[in-house]
Backbone as numpy.savetxt, mean C-alpha at the origin, in Angstrom:
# Nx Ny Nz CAx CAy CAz Cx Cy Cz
8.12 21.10 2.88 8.02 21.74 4.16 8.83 23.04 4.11
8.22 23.95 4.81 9.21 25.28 4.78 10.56 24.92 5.31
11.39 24.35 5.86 12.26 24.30 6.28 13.04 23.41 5.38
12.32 22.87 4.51 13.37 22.18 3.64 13.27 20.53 3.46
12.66 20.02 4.94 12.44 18.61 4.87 11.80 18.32 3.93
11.89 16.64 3.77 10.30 16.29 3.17 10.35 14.90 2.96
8.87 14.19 2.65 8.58 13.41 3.26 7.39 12.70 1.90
7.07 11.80 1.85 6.05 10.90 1.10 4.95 11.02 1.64
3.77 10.79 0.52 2.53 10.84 0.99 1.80 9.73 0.14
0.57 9.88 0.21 -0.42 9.06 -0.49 -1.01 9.78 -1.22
-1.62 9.97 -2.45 -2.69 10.45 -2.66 -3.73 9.50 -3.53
-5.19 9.91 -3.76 -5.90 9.07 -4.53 -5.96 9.14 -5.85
-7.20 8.59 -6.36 -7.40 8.84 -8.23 -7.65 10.19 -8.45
-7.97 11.12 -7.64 -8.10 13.08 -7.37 -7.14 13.21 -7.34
-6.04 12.81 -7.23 -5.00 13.92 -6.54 -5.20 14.49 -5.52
-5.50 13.64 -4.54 -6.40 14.25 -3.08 -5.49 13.29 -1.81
-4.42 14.21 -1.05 -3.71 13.48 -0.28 -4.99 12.55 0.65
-4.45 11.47 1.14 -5.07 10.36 1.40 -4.22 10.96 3.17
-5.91 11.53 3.78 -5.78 12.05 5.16 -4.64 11.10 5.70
-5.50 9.44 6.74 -5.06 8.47 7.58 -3.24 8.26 7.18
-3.22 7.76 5.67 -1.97 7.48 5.18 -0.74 8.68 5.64
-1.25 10.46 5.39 -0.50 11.33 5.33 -0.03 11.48 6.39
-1.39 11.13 7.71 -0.62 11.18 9.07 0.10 10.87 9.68
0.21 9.15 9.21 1.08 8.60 10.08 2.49 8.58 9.09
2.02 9.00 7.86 3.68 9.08 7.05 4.55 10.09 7.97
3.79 11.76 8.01 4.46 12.46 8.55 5.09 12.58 10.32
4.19 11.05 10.99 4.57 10.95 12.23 5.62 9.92 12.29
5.54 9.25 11.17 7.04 8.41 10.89 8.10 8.93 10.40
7.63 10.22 9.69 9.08 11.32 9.27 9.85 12.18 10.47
8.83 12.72 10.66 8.90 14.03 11.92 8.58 13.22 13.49
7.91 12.31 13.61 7.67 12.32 15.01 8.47 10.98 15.70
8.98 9.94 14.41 9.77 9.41 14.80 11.12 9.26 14.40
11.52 10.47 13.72 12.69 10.83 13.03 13.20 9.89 11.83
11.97 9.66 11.45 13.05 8.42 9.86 13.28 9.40 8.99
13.76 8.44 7.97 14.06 8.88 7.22 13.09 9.24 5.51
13.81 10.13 4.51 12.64 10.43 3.96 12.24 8.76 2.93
13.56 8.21 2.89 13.47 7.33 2.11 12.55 6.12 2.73
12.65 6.11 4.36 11.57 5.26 4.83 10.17 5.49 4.52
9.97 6.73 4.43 8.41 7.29 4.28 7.87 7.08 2.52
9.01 6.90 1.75 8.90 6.67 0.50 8.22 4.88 0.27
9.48 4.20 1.13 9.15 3.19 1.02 7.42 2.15 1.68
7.08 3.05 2.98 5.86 2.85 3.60 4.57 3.55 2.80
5.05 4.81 2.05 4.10 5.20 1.10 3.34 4.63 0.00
4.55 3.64 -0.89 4.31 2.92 -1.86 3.15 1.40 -1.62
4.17 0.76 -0.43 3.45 0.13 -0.08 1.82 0.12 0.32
1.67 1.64 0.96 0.02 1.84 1.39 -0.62 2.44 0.51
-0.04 2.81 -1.05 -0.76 3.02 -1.75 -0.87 1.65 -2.69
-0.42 0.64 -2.45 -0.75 -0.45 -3.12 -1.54 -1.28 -2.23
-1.74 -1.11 -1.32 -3.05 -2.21 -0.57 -4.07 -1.03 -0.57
-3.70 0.22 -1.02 -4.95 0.99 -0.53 -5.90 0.65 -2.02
-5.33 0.74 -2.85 -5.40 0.24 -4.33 -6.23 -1.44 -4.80
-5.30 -2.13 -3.92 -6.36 -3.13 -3.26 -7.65 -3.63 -2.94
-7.62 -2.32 -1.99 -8.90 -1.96 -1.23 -9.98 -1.76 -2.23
-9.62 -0.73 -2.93 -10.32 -0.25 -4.00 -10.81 -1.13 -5.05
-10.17 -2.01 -5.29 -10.48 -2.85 -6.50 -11.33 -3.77 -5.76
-11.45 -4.30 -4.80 -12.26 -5.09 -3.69 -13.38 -4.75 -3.52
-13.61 -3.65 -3.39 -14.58 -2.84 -3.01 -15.02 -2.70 -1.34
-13.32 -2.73 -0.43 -13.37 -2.59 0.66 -12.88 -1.40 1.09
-13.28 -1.19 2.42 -12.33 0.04 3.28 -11.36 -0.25 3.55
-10.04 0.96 4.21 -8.34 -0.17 4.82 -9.24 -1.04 6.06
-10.15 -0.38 6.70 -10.61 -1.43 7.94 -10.85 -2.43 7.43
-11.98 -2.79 6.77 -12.05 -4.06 6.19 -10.55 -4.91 5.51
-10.44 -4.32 4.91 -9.03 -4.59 3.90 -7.82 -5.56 4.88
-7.45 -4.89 6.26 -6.87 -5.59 6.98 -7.17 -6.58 7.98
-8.64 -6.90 7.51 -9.14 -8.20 8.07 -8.76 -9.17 7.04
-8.39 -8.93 5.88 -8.11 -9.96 4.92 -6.79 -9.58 3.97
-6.11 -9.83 5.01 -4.82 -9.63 4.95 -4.27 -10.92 3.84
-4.09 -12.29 3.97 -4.05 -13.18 3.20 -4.34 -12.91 1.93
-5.89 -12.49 1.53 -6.08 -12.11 0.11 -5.42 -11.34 -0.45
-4.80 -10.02 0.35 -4.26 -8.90 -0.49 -2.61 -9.37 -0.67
-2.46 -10.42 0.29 -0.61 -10.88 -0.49 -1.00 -12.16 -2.02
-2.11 -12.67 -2.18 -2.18 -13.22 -2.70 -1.93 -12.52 -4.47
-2.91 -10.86 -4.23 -3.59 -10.35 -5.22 -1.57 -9.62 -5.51
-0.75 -9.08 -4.52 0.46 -8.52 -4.03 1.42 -9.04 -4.75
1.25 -10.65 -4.57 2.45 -12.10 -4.82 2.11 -11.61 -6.53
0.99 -11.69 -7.20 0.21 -12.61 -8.71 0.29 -11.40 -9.32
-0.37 -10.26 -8.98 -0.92 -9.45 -9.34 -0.15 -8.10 -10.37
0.31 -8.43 -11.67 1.29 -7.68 -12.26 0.56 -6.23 -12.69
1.21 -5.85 -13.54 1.04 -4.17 -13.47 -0.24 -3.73 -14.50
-0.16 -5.08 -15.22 -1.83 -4.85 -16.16 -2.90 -5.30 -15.61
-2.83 -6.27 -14.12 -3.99 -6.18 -13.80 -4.27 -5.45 -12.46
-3.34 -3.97 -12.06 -3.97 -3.53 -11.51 -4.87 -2.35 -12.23
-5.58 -2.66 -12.96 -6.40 -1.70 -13.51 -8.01 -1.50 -12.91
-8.52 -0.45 -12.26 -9.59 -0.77 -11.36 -10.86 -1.12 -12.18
-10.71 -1.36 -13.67 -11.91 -1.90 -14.61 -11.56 -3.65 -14.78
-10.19 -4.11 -13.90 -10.20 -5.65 -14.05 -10.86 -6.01 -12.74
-11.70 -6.61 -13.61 -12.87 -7.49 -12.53 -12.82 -7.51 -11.18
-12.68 -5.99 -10.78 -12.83 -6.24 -9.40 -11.09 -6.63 -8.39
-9.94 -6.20 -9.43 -8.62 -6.77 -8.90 -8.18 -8.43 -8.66
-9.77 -8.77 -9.48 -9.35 -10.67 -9.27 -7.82 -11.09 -10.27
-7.57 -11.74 -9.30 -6.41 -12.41 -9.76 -6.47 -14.06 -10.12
-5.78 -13.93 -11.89 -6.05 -14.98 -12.25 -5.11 -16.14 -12.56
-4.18 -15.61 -11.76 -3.09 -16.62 -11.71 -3.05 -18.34 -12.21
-2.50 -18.97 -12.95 -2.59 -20.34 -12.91 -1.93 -21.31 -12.11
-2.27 -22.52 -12.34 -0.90 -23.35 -11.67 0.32 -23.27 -12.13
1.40 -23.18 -11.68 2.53 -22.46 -11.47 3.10 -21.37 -12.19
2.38 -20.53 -11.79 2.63 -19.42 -12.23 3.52 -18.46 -11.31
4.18 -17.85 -12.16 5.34 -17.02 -11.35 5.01 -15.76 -10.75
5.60 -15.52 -9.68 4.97 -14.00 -8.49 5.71 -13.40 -9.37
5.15 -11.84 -9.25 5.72 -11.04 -10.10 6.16 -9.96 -9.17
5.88 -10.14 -7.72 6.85 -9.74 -6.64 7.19 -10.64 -5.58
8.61 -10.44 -4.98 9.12 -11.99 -4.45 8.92 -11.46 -3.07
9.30 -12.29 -2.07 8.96 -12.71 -0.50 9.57 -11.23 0.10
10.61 -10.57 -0.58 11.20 -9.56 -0.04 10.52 -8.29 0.23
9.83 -8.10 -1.13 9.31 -7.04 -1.55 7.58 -7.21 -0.82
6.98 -8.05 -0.88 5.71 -8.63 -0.14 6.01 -8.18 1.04
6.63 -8.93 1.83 7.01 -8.24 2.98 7.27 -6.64 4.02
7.66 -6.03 2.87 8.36 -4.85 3.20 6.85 -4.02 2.79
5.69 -4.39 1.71 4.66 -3.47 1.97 3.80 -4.26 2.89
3.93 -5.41 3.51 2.86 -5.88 4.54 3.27 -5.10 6.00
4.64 -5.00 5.85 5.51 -4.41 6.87 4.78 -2.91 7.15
4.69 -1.64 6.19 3.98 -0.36 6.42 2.65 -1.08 6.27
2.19 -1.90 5.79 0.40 -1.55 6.30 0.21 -2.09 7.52
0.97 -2.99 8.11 0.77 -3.66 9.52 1.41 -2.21 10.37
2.07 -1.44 10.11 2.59 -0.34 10.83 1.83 0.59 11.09
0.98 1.72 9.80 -0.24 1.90 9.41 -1.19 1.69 10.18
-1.71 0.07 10.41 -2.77 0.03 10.75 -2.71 0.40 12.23
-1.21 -0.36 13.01 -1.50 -0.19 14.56 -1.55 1.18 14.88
-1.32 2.44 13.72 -1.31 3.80 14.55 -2.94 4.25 14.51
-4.13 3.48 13.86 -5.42 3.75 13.38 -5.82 3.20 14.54
């Protein structure tokens, strides 16, 4: 920003800021005074369900009708299979198999996409 602030964004597989995401980042920076590190942290998060989305082959509208699936894919889902050539983002978790992100971290990106969504 000319003044010096600044703030997190989204962008896609272009390098193409991700409009919906950018808006409400910068109305959570600037319009409700957080901080930049909040906008960092709500960024990450909505680029990982947006990522989601993608591997699904849903929109965020759709996407947050099936909210359950995406903590499932969130909880299981480690860093080699988010690749958008694995089957679609299926997750193949076994019986007891270990989350490879815990209740804290789940939380805190269900937290910005439930935030996210109510400004849409």
């Amino acid at each position: 920003m000319p003044s010096g602030e600044r703030y997190w964004t989204v962008i896609d597989e272009a390098l193409e800021v991700v409009a919906d995401a950018d808006a409400f980042l910068f109305h959570v920076r600037f319009g409700r005074d957080g901080s930049e590190l909040t906008t960092k942290a709500h960024a990450g998060g909505i680029a990982l369900f947006l990522r989601w989305c993608g591997q699904t082959g849903r929109s965020w509208h759709e996407g947050v009708e099936h909210l359950g699936l995406f903590i499932t894919w969130l909880r299981y889902a480690g860093p080699g299979e988010a690749d958008p050539d694995d089957a679609a983002g299926q997750v193949l978790a076994g019986p007891g198999a270990s989350p490879v992100r815990g209740a804290r971290r789940v939380n805190a990106v269900l937290a910005a996409v439930r935030a996210w969504r109510l400004t849409r």
